[in-house]
Short mmCIF file of C-alpha atoms in Angstrom, two decimals:
data_model
loop_
_atom_site.label_atom_id
_atom_site.label_comp_id
_atom_site.label_asym_id
_atom_site.label_seq_id
_atom_site.Cartn_x
_atom_site.Cartn_y
_atom_site.Cartn_z
CA UNK A 1131 91.58 125.89 33.24
CA UNK A 1132 94.67 126.49 34.47
CA UNK A 1133 93.07 129.67 36.65
CA UNK A 1134 90.29 127.42 38.51
CA UNK A 1135 93.25 125.17 39.21
CA UNK A 1136 95.12 127.30 40.87
CA UNK A 1137 92.07 128.66 42.37
CA UNK A 1138 91.76 125.01 43.57
CA UNK A 1139 94.77 124.71 44.47
CA UNK A 1140 94.77 128.00 46.77
CA UNK A 1141 91.43 127.16 48.58
CA UNK A 1142 93.34 124.07 49.77
CA UNK A 1143 95.85 125.70 51.06
CA UNK A 1144 93.68 127.83 53.35
CA UNK A 1145 91.71 124.50 54.09
CA UNK A 1146 95.19 123.15 55.18
CA UNK A 1147 96.54 126.33 57.03
CA UNK A 1148 92.97 126.24 58.98
CA UNK A 1149 93.66 122.57 60.23
CA UNK A 1150 96.80 123.04 61.28
CA UNK A 1151 95.92 126.13 63.46
CA UNK A 1152 92.80 124.48 64.65
CA UNK A 1153 95.12 121.54 65.25
CA UNK A 1154 97.69 123.69 67.07
CA UNK A 1155 94.73 125.42 68.90
CA UNK A 1156 93.81 122.47 70.19
CA UNK A 1157 97.11 121.15 70.95
CA UNK A 1158 98.73 123.54 72.21
CA UNK A 1159 95.77 126.20 73.95
CA UNK A 1160 93.10 123.79 74.77
CA UNK A 1161 94.62 121.25 75.94
CA UNK A 1162 94.55 121.79 79.79
CA UNK A 1163 90.84 121.59 79.48
CA UNK A 1164 90.59 119.39 77.89
CA UNK A 1165 93.13 117.21 79.41
CA UNK A 1166 90.94 117.93 82.46
CA UNK A 1167 87.91 117.56 80.87
CA UNK A 1168 86.33 114.82 83.16
CA UNK A 1169 84.75 112.71 79.61
CA UNK A 1170 88.37 112.67 79.01
CA UNK A 1171 89.46 108.57 80.55
CA UNK A 1172 93.11 108.58 78.23
CA UNK A 1173 95.00 109.84 81.70
CA UNK A 1174 93.55 107.07 84.21
CA UNK A 1175 93.99 104.39 81.75
CA UNK A 1176 97.16 105.70 81.24
CA UNK A 1177 97.35 105.96 85.49
CA UNK A 1178 96.77 102.07 85.89
CA UNK A 1179 98.08 100.85 82.54
CA UNK A 1180 101.68 98.75 84.47
CA UNK A 1181 102.23 97.82 87.90
CA UNK A 1182 102.45 100.87 91.06
CA UNK A 1183 105.59 101.08 92.36
CA UNK A 1184 105.31 99.37 96.53
CA UNK A 1185 105.59 100.64 100.11
CA UNK A 1186 108.35 99.10 102.17
CA UNK A 1187 108.70 98.39 105.42
CA UNK A 1188 111.72 96.66 107.40
CA UNK A 1189 112.64 96.25 103.17
CA UNK A 1190 109.57 94.37 102.76
CA UNK A 1191 106.88 95.45 100.48
CA UNK A 1192 103.18 96.22 102.31
CA UNK A 1193 101.75 97.18 98.94
CA UNK A 1194 101.77 95.95 95.47
CA UNK A 1195 99.76 95.38 92.11
CA UNK A 1196 96.39 92.79 90.64
CA UNK A 1197 95.39 92.94 87.05
CA UNK A 1198 92.05 93.67 87.84
CA UNK A 1199 92.00 93.11 83.98
CA UNK A 1200 89.92 95.94 83.19
CA UNK A 1201 89.98 99.41 81.55
CA UNK A 1202 91.30 100.69 84.48
CA UNK A 1203 94.19 97.95 84.81
CA UNK A 1204 95.60 97.50 87.77
CA UNK A 1205 94.58 97.94 91.10
CA UNK A 1206 96.36 98.42 94.52
CA UNK A 1207 96.04 95.62 96.94
CA UNK A 1208 97.72 95.83 100.97
CA UNK A 1209 99.40 93.17 103.29
CA UNK A 1210 97.92 94.08 106.54
CA UNK A 1211 96.06 97.40 105.53
CA UNK A 1212 94.88 98.40 108.94
CA UNK A 1213 98.25 98.03 110.28
CA UNK A 1214 100.16 100.10 108.17
CA UNK A 1215 97.01 102.63 107.14
CA UNK A 1216 97.67 105.65 109.49
CA UNK A 1217 101.20 104.97 107.15
CA UNK A 1218 100.18 104.22 103.69
CA UNK A 1219 96.74 105.70 103.62
CA UNK A 1220 94.53 104.05 100.80
CA UNK A 1221 96.01 104.83 96.69
CA UNK A 1222 92.04 104.11 94.76
CA UNK A 1223 90.59 103.88 90.92
CA UNK A 1224 87.61 106.03 92.53
CA UNK A 1225 88.46 108.31 95.30
CA UNK A 1226 92.29 108.93 94.57
CA UNK A 1227 95.18 108.92 97.62
CA UNK A 1228 95.94 110.38 100.78
CA UNK A 1229 99.31 109.69 102.84
CA UNK A 1230 102.30 107.98 102.03
CA UNK A 1231 100.97 107.45 99.16
CA UNK A 1232 99.55 110.49 98.11
CA UNK A 1233 103.00 112.50 99.18
CA UNK A 1234 104.97 109.83 97.27
CA UNK A 1235 101.74 109.61 94.62
CA UNK A 1236 104.54 110.42 91.95
CA UNK A 1237 107.11 108.32 92.95
CA UNK A 1238 104.85 104.89 93.18
CA UNK A 1239 102.99 106.38 89.61
CA UNK A 1240 106.66 106.34 88.07
CA UNK A 1241 106.25 110.52 86.70
CA UNK A 1242 108.66 111.43 89.47
CA UNK A 1243 111.39 113.03 86.86
CA UNK A 1244 114.81 110.96 88.42
CA UNK A 1245 112.82 108.03 88.36
CA UNK A 1246 114.37 107.77 84.88
CA UNK A 1247 119.19 109.03 83.25
CA UNK A 1248 116.87 109.99 80.62
CA UNK A 1249 113.87 111.94 81.02
CA UNK A 1250 113.20 113.51 78.16
CA UNK A 1251 113.28 110.58 76.27
CA UNK A 1252 109.94 109.42 78.07
CA UNK A 1253 108.49 112.83 77.12
CA UNK A 1254 109.19 112.41 73.59
CA UNK A 1255 107.86 108.85 73.69
CA UNK A 1256 104.94 109.18 75.83
CA UNK A 1257 105.77 106.72 78.18
CA UNK A 1258 106.63 106.44 81.82
CA UNK A 1259 109.30 104.57 83.63
CA UNK A 1260 108.42 101.31 85.81
CA UNK A 1261 107.09 102.45 89.90
CA UNK A 1262 110.12 103.26 91.79
CA UNK A 1263 109.76 101.73 95.89
CA UNK A 1264 109.65 103.95 98.96
CA UNK A 1265 110.95 102.72 101.95
CA UNK A 1266 109.74 104.13 105.19
CA UNK A 1267 111.56 104.35 108.73
CA UNK A 1268 108.34 102.00 110.16
CA UNK A 1269 109.80 99.35 112.11
CA UNK A 1270 108.07 95.79 112.21
CA UNK A 1271 108.06 94.94 115.34
CA UNK A 1272 107.02 98.74 117.17
CA UNK A 1273 104.68 99.19 114.64
CA UNK A 1274 102.58 95.58 115.62
CA UNK A 1275 103.65 95.63 119.13
CA UNK A 1276 101.49 99.80 119.36
CA UNK A 1277 98.39 97.99 116.98
CA UNK A 1278 98.25 95.44 119.56
CA UNK A 1279 98.42 96.91 122.83
CA UNK A 1280 95.94 99.76 121.08
CA UNK A 1281 92.94 96.35 120.52
CA UNK A 1282 90.97 98.31 118.20
CA UNK A 1283 90.63 101.30 120.83
CA UNK A 1284 89.94 104.81 119.32
CA UNK A 1285 93.73 106.30 119.99
CA UNK A 1286 96.58 106.31 118.78
CA UNK A 1287 100.41 105.48 119.01
CA UNK A 1288 104.33 107.64 117.89
CA UNK A 1289 107.50 106.34 118.57
CA UNK A 1290 110.50 108.25 117.76
CA UNK A 1291 113.48 107.95 116.70
CA UNK A 1292 114.94 110.93 119.34
CA UNK A 1293 118.85 111.34 117.67
CA UNK A 1294 117.67 111.18 114.03
CA UNK A 1295 113.71 111.89 113.75
CA UNK A 1296 113.22 108.29 111.96
CA UNK A 1297 110.01 107.55 113.01
CA UNK A 1298 109.11 103.65 113.99
CA UNK A 1299 105.43 103.13 114.25
CA UNK A 1300 102.53 105.62 113.82
CA UNK A 1301 98.98 103.46 114.97
CA UNK A 1302 95.90 105.01 114.84
CA UNK A 1303 93.10 102.94 116.03
CA UNK A 1304 90.50 101.54 115.16
CA UNK A 1305 92.04 101.52 111.43
CA UNK A 1306 90.56 100.77 107.95
CA UNK A 1307 91.41 98.74 105.23
CA UNK A 1308 92.86 100.40 102.12
CA UNK A 1309 92.01 97.69 100.38
CA UNK A 1310 88.26 98.65 100.17
CA UNK A 1311 88.98 101.61 98.26
CA UNK A 1312 91.01 100.35 95.45
CA UNK A 1313 89.21 99.10 92.07
CA UNK A 1314 85.83 101.04 90.93
CA UNK A 1315 81.94 99.10 90.73
CA UNK A 1316 79.60 99.27 94.01
CA UNK A 1317 81.35 98.02 95.70
CA UNK A 1318 83.96 100.11 96.34
CA UNK A 1319 81.39 103.25 96.48
CA UNK A 1320 79.40 101.28 100.01
CA UNK A 1321 82.55 100.91 101.77
CA UNK A 1322 83.21 104.25 100.80
CA UNK A 1323 80.12 105.48 102.87
CA UNK A 1324 80.61 102.56 104.64
CA UNK A 1325 83.33 104.03 106.51
CA UNK A 1326 82.58 107.54 106.68
CA UNK A 1327 79.90 107.25 108.28
CA UNK A 1328 81.25 104.89 111.43
CA UNK A 1329 81.49 107.33 113.86
CA UNK A 1330 84.42 105.37 114.95
CA UNK A 1331 86.16 107.39 111.91
CA UNK A 1332 88.20 105.12 111.36
CA UNK A 1333 89.43 106.61 108.25
CA UNK A 1334 90.81 109.77 110.29
CA UNK A 1335 94.30 109.42 111.74
CA UNK A 1336 94.73 110.15 114.70
CA UNK A 1337 98.29 109.74 114.49
CA UNK A 1338 98.73 113.08 112.60
CA UNK A 1339 95.73 114.81 112.13
CA UNK A 1340 93.54 114.65 115.12
CA UNK A 1341 94.61 116.91 118.26
CA UNK A 1342 93.49 116.02 121.43
CA UNK A 1343 93.91 118.23 125.38
CA UNK A 1344 96.97 117.05 126.27
CA UNK A 1345 96.59 116.78 129.73
CA UNK A 1346 99.33 116.36 132.59
CA UNK A 1347 102.79 115.42 129.49
CA UNK A 1348 101.74 118.67 128.85
CA UNK A 1349 104.04 119.39 132.43
CA UNK A 1350 107.20 119.15 130.94
CA UNK A 1351 106.82 122.07 128.87
CA UNK A 1352 105.64 124.01 131.92
CA UNK A 1353 108.53 122.98 133.08
CA UNK A 1354 111.38 122.96 130.64
CA UNK A 1355 110.12 126.99 130.40
CA UNK A 1356 110.26 126.89 134.14
CA UNK A 1357 114.24 126.14 134.27
CA UNK A 1358 115.67 128.05 130.56
CA UNK A 1359 113.37 130.74 132.49
CA UNK A 1360 115.48 130.79 136.38
CA UNK A 1361 111.17 130.09 137.55
CA UNK A 1362 112.94 126.94 138.89
CA UNK A 1363 116.13 126.61 140.35
CA UNK A 1364 116.14 123.85 142.83
CA UNK A 1365 113.51 121.04 142.00
CA UNK A 1366 113.41 119.54 145.09
CA UNK A 1367 112.70 123.09 146.83
CA UNK A 1368 108.92 123.44 147.85
CA UNK A 1369 106.68 125.73 145.30
CA UNK A 1370 104.33 126.92 148.51
CA UNK A 1371 102.01 125.76 146.47
CA UNK A 1372 97.91 125.47 148.86
CA UNK A 1373 95.63 123.05 147.87
CA UNK A 1374 93.31 123.17 145.65
CA UNK A 1375 95.09 126.42 144.04
CA UNK A 1376 92.89 129.49 143.59
CA UNK A 1377 93.38 131.03 139.36
CA UNK A 1378 94.13 134.24 139.39
CA UNK A 1379 91.75 136.86 139.27
CA UNK A 1380 88.99 134.29 140.00
CA UNK A 1381 87.33 132.61 142.72
CA UNK A 1382 87.95 128.82 140.80
CA UNK A 1383 89.60 126.78 143.13
CA UNK A 1384 92.39 124.00 140.95
CA UNK A 1385 92.03 120.97 143.23
CA UNK A 1386 94.08 117.49 141.69
CA UNK A 1387 93.67 114.02 141.19
CA UNK A 1388 95.58 112.89 144.63
CA UNK A 1389 96.76 114.24 148.09
CA UNK A 1390 99.70 115.04 149.37
CA UNK A 1391 100.45 118.78 146.42
CA UNK A 1392 100.54 120.90 148.51
CA UNK A 1393 103.47 122.99 149.35
CA UNK A 1394 104.84 120.23 146.70
CA UNK A 1395 108.15 120.85 144.34
CA UNK A 1396 108.62 121.47 141.30
CA UNK A 1397 110.47 117.39 141.73
CA UNK A 1398 107.29 116.16 142.74
CA UNK A 1399 104.31 117.31 140.98
CA UNK A 1400 106.36 115.94 138.41
CA UNK A 1401 106.74 112.74 139.70
CA UNK A 1402 102.85 112.58 141.34
CA UNK A 1403 101.44 115.15 138.79
CA UNK A 1404 100.24 117.76 140.39
CA UNK A 1405 97.60 120.27 138.58
CA UNK A 1406 98.10 123.26 141.70
CA UNK A 1407 101.84 123.67 141.53
CA UNK A 1408 102.64 123.73 137.49
CA UNK A 1409 99.29 125.55 136.89
CA UNK A 1410 101.15 128.17 139.52
CA UNK A 1411 104.25 127.66 138.04
CA UNK A 1412 103.21 128.18 134.58
CA UNK A 1413 101.47 131.99 135.69
CA UNK A 1414 104.97 132.62 137.17
CA UNK A 1415 106.30 131.59 133.40
CA UNK A 1416 104.09 134.56 132.08
CA UNK A 1417 102.47 134.63 129.01
CA UNK A 1418 105.43 135.32 126.87
CA UNK A 1419 108.21 132.44 128.13
CA UNK A 1420 104.96 129.40 127.61
CA UNK A 1421 103.61 130.50 124.04
CA UNK A 1422 107.99 130.66 123.38
CA UNK A 1423 108.41 126.89 125.42
CA UNK A 1424 105.61 125.50 123.58
CA UNK A 1425 106.49 127.36 119.87
CA UNK A 1426 110.60 125.62 120.35
CA UNK A 1427 108.43 122.04 120.59
CA UNK A 1428 106.94 123.13 117.48
CA UNK A 1429 103.39 123.73 118.63
CA UNK A 1430 101.99 126.19 116.89
CA UNK A 1431 103.72 125.01 113.47
CA UNK A 1432 102.01 124.17 110.44
CA UNK A 1433 104.20 123.92 108.12
CA UNK A 1434 105.31 120.03 109.48
CA UNK A 1435 105.56 117.85 106.81
CA UNK A 1436 106.24 113.56 107.59
CA UNK A 1437 105.84 114.19 104.64
CA UNK A 1438 102.04 113.69 104.52
CA UNK A 1439 101.03 117.19 106.63
CA UNK A 1440 100.27 116.69 110.02
CA UNK A 1441 97.66 119.51 111.12
CA UNK A 1442 98.60 122.32 114.09
CA UNK A 1443 99.08 122.04 117.78
CA UNK A 1444 98.17 124.98 119.63
CA UNK A 1445 99.45 127.13 122.98
CA UNK A 1446 97.08 130.31 122.62
CA UNK A 1447 99.32 133.24 122.13
CA UNK A 1448 96.10 135.41 124.24
CA UNK A 1449 94.93 134.28 127.88
CA UNK A 1450 94.55 135.48 130.59
CA UNK A 1451 96.51 134.16 133.73
CA UNK A 1452 93.87 131.62 134.87
CA UNK A 1453 93.84 130.85 131.66
CA UNK A 1454 97.37 130.20 131.48
CA UNK A 1455 97.26 128.89 134.21
CA UNK A 1456 94.71 125.70 133.04
CA UNK A 1457 96.84 125.63 129.80
CA UNK A 1458 100.04 124.92 132.28
CA UNK A 1459 98.55 121.95 132.42
CA UNK A 1460 97.24 121.07 129.32
CA UNK A 1461 94.04 122.06 129.74
CA UNK A 1462 91.59 124.67 128.40
CA UNK A 1463 92.71 125.35 124.56
CA UNK A 1464 96.38 123.80 124.53
CA UNK A 1465 95.39 120.75 122.10
CA UNK A 1466 98.59 118.47 121.23
CA UNK A 1467 98.99 115.17 118.45
CA UNK A 1468 100.10 112.26 119.12
CA UNK A 1469 103.00 113.61 117.37
CA UNK A 1470 103.38 116.44 118.64
CA UNK A 1471 103.29 114.96 122.42
CA UNK A 1472 106.41 112.02 120.81
CA UNK A 1473 108.19 114.83 120.18
CA UNK A 1474 108.14 116.68 123.27
CA UNK A 1475 109.42 113.22 124.78
CA UNK A 1476 112.44 112.84 121.52
CA UNK A 1477 113.54 116.98 122.84
CA UNK A 1478 114.17 115.32 126.58
CA UNK A 1479 115.47 111.95 125.36
CA UNK A 1480 117.62 113.99 122.74
CA UNK A 1481 119.24 115.86 125.18
CA UNK A 1482 117.26 119.86 124.50
CA UNK A 1483 117.43 118.96 120.41
CA UNK A 1484 114.64 118.59 118.66
CA UNK A 1485 114.70 116.47 114.68
CA UNK A 1486 111.98 116.77 112.53
CA UNK A 1487 110.12 113.27 112.86
CA UNK A 1488 110.50 111.46 109.38
CA UNK A 1489 108.55 108.33 108.42
CA UNK A 1490 109.87 108.03 104.55
CA UNK A 1491 113.71 106.97 104.58
CA UNK A 1492 114.79 106.53 100.38
CA UNK A 1493 112.94 106.13 97.70
CA UNK A 1494 114.26 104.01 94.69
CA UNK A 1495 113.75 102.82 91.62
CA UNK A 1496 112.21 99.51 90.20
CA UNK A 1497 115.66 98.54 89.20
CA UNK A 1498 116.96 99.38 92.84
CA UNK A 1499 118.61 102.18 92.28
CA UNK A 1500 118.34 105.08 94.45
CA UNK A 1501 116.58 107.69 93.54
CA UNK A 1502 116.56 110.29 97.00
CA UNK A 1503 117.81 109.11 100.77
CA UNK A 1504 115.59 111.67 103.40
CA UNK A 1505 118.33 111.58 106.49
CA UNK A 1506 117.90 114.19 109.61
CA UNK A 1507 117.09 117.13 110.00
CA UNK A 1508 116.96 120.01 113.35
CA UNK A 1509 114.25 121.75 114.31
CA UNK A 1510 115.96 123.53 116.59
CA UNK A 1511 116.82 123.40 120.39
CA UNK A 1512 113.88 122.68 123.02
CA UNK A 1513 115.83 123.53 125.54
CA UNK A 1514 119.16 123.31 127.75
CA UNK A 1515 121.22 120.12 127.78
CA UNK A 1516 121.16 120.68 131.27
CA UNK A 1517 116.98 121.17 131.83
CA UNK A 1518 116.86 118.08 129.47
CA UNK A 1519 119.51 116.54 131.52
CA UNK A 1520 117.25 117.08 134.87
CA UNK A 1521 113.49 116.50 132.59
CA UNK A 1522 115.75 113.49 132.70
CA UNK A 1523 116.17 112.31 136.03
CA UNK A 1524 112.39 113.41 137.27
CA UNK A 1525 110.79 111.37 133.63
CA UNK A 1526 112.95 108.25 135.42
CA UNK A 1527 111.08 109.27 139.10
CA UNK A 1528 107.65 108.37 137.33
CA UNK A 1529 108.69 105.62 136.15
CA UNK A 1530 110.09 104.34 139.33
CA UNK A 1531 108.16 105.34 141.56
CA UNK A 1532 105.62 107.90 141.06
CA UNK A 1533 102.51 107.39 138.13
CA UNK A 1534 103.82 106.05 135.32
CA UNK A 1535 105.40 102.21 137.21
CA UNK A 1536 103.57 100.50 134.28
CA UNK A 1537 105.82 101.55 131.55
CA UNK A 1538 108.74 100.21 133.53
CA UNK A 1539 111.56 97.97 130.99
CA UNK A 1540 113.58 95.51 132.90
CA UNK A 1541 116.69 95.49 132.79
CA UNK A 1542 116.21 99.41 130.75
CA UNK A 1543 116.63 103.14 132.19
CA UNK A 1544 112.99 104.51 131.77
CA UNK A 1545 110.81 108.16 131.77
CA UNK A 1546 107.83 109.22 131.27
CA UNK A 1547 104.92 111.10 131.41
CA UNK A 1548 101.40 110.38 132.51
CA UNK A 1549 98.27 112.60 132.08
CA UNK A 1550 94.58 111.77 132.10
CA UNK A 1551 92.86 115.03 130.31
CA UNK A 1552 89.69 115.90 130.61
CA UNK A 1553 87.56 117.91 127.90
CA UNK A 1554 83.52 118.27 126.78
CA UNK A 1555 81.13 120.70 128.01
CA UNK A 1556 82.26 121.13 131.42
CA UNK A 1557 84.75 117.74 131.65
CA UNK A 1558 81.57 116.18 130.90
CA UNK A 1559 83.70 114.09 128.33
CA UNK A 1560 85.00 110.92 129.32
CA UNK A 1561 88.74 111.44 130.27
CA UNK A 1562 91.66 110.24 126.86
CA UNK A 1563 94.42 109.00 128.75
CA UNK A 1564 97.97 109.64 128.06
CA UNK A 1565 101.55 108.71 128.41
CA UNK A 1566 104.94 110.02 126.86
CA UNK A 1567 108.41 108.41 127.43
CA UNK A 1568 112.07 107.63 126.37
CA UNK A 1569 114.20 104.24 126.65
CA UNK A 1570 117.51 103.50 126.47
CA UNK A 1571 118.92 99.98 127.15
CA UNK A 1572 121.56 99.34 129.48
CA UNK A 1573 123.96 100.56 129.54
CA UNK A 1574 123.30 102.62 126.48
CA UNK A 1575 124.79 105.71 126.35
CA UNK A 1576 121.31 107.42 125.11
CA UNK A 1577 117.90 107.18 124.69
CA UNK A 1578 117.05 104.57 121.44
CA UNK A 1579 112.82 105.33 121.40
CA UNK A 1580 110.26 108.63 122.59
CA UNK A 1581 106.39 107.24 122.34
CA UNK A 1582 103.55 108.89 122.95
CA UNK A 1583 100.09 106.97 123.26
CA UNK A 1584 96.36 108.38 123.90
CA UNK A 1585 93.88 106.46 124.59
CA UNK A 1586 90.48 107.76 123.62
CA UNK A 1587 88.71 103.95 124.64
CA UNK A 1588 84.84 106.27 125.34
CA UNK A 1589 83.77 102.49 126.87
CA UNK A 1590 84.86 102.52 129.97
CA UNK A 1591 84.30 103.69 133.52
CA UNK A 1592 85.14 107.25 133.94
CA UNK A 1593 87.20 105.94 137.39
CA UNK A 1594 89.04 103.79 135.60
CA UNK A 1595 91.57 105.60 132.95
CA UNK A 1596 94.23 107.30 133.68
CA UNK A 1597 97.50 106.97 131.43
CA UNK A 1598 99.12 104.85 134.08
CA UNK A 1599 96.57 102.39 134.10
CA UNK A 1600 96.07 102.37 129.94
CA UNK A 1601 98.64 104.22 128.46
CA UNK A 1602 101.44 103.61 130.04
CA UNK A 1603 101.20 99.62 129.22
CA UNK A 1604 100.69 99.98 125.06
CA UNK A 1605 104.04 101.88 125.65
CA UNK A 1606 105.82 100.02 126.79
CA UNK A 1607 105.77 97.33 123.99
CA UNK A 1608 106.65 99.83 122.15
CA UNK A 1609 110.09 100.69 124.04
CA UNK A 1610 110.22 96.64 124.72
CA UNK A 1611 109.81 95.90 120.84
CA UNK A 1612 112.20 99.10 119.63
CA UNK A 1613 114.85 97.85 122.44
CA UNK A 1614 114.94 94.77 121.43
CA UNK A 1615 115.66 95.78 118.05
CA UNK A 1616 118.20 97.18 118.22
#
C-alpha cells in the first residue's frame, strides 16, 4: 500500500512540475503573444481605467476626461477642439492617438517612468501613477488670430519665436473636433468615415504634413545663397536680366507677373517679386550652392520632430539649369511645409541662426512636479549675420513699399515676403497665396515673432489670389497678437 501511495505522490509531483512549466511558458515565453492578441481586452481596460493627463495652453487645459460608465471607462474630451486639433491630435478608444496625444502618450497615460520616484513599485503592484500634464509652447491669442484669419479656408498658419524656436501658433484649416473620435460605437465609426471621406480633408495637418510649392517666398533662400556666395555683392546694382528671361538651354521664356523687372536689382526683385531676376541669380549661384543653402535652412531634412514628425521639405539635388531656375523661385519640384517657411523667416529675423522648432515646453506630474523641460536647440546657421541684416532690410521694404503692404503694423518693424505659387498640370491649378514674415516691437532689439501663412483658397477667383491680399492680413493679425502679449 505504501508503494502505491509513493507512486501517487511522485505522480502528483510530476503533475505539479508540468503545471509550473506550463505557467512559466504562458507567463514568460507566450506572454507577448497573449498580450498582443486582439481578444485580450485587459490592456485596453487598464489604459482607460483612470483619467488621462492634460495638454495645456497658457497654463490652462484644453483637454479633459469624462467618465463614460462603460468598460473602457474614461473618454477624452476637448475644449475648443477644432482650434487646437492640429496640435493635440486625437486620443480615441477606437482609432488610437495622433500628434501630441501620441508623441506624449507615455506622460499623459501615466506610464512614463519619470512620473514616479519609485517606478519599480508600480511594476510590482501592476499599478501606475496618475497621468501627467504636457504644457505646450502655444500662445492662445496667436493661435486664435490664425484660426479666425483662415476662417475655414483651406490653408495653414505657423508662428515661431525666432530666438528659441518655440511654436506660438500652429493652425490647419479646415479643422475638426477630435472629441468626435474619443469613444467607441457606431457614432465614432461614422464620424471617422465622414471625416476621412470629406474632400476638404479636415484631418490633414497642413501645417506639418502637407508640402506646397513655396513660390516667391523661396526667393529669400535664393537671395541668401547669392549674398553668402558672393554672386551678388551690391543688392542695388542692375542684374542685366531681360524680361522675359529665357530659361537656360531652352526656348521657354519666363515672364513676370508685373512690370518694371527688366534689368532690376536684387533689392527690387525681392521688393516687387521679379521671377526673372531671381531665377537668373539662382542659376548663377549654381546647383551645388543652391542645394547647400536650401539644406542650411532645413530643406531635405527627414528627421524634424516637434515632437510629432514633420514632412520633409524638398529641394532637388539633381537638376538641369532650366529646372534650377524654376526651383530658385519656388516652383518646379520645390516643396515646403508652412513650418519650414516659418523657419526661413525666423532665420532672417534671428541674424542667420536657425532654432529647432518645438511644441512642448515641459511635462509635469499630476501634482505639478517637473518631469522634464524642453529648451532651445540650435539647428545651425542658415546664413551669415551680414546677409541676414541685409535681407531684413529688403523684407522691411517689401512691407513698407512693395508687395506686402497688408502686413504692416503701426508702431512695429515688420519684414515680409509674398508669394503666389503655381501648381498643377500646366500650372492650371488655382495658385496658392503665401506670406512669410517677422515683426519686432518699436525699439525692440530683435523680432519677437516669425510667421508663415498659406491659403489654398480653392473657391477664389484666380485673379483675386495674391500673398498680399489673402495671406498677409492673416499674418498681420498673428504678429499683432504676439507683440501684444509680450
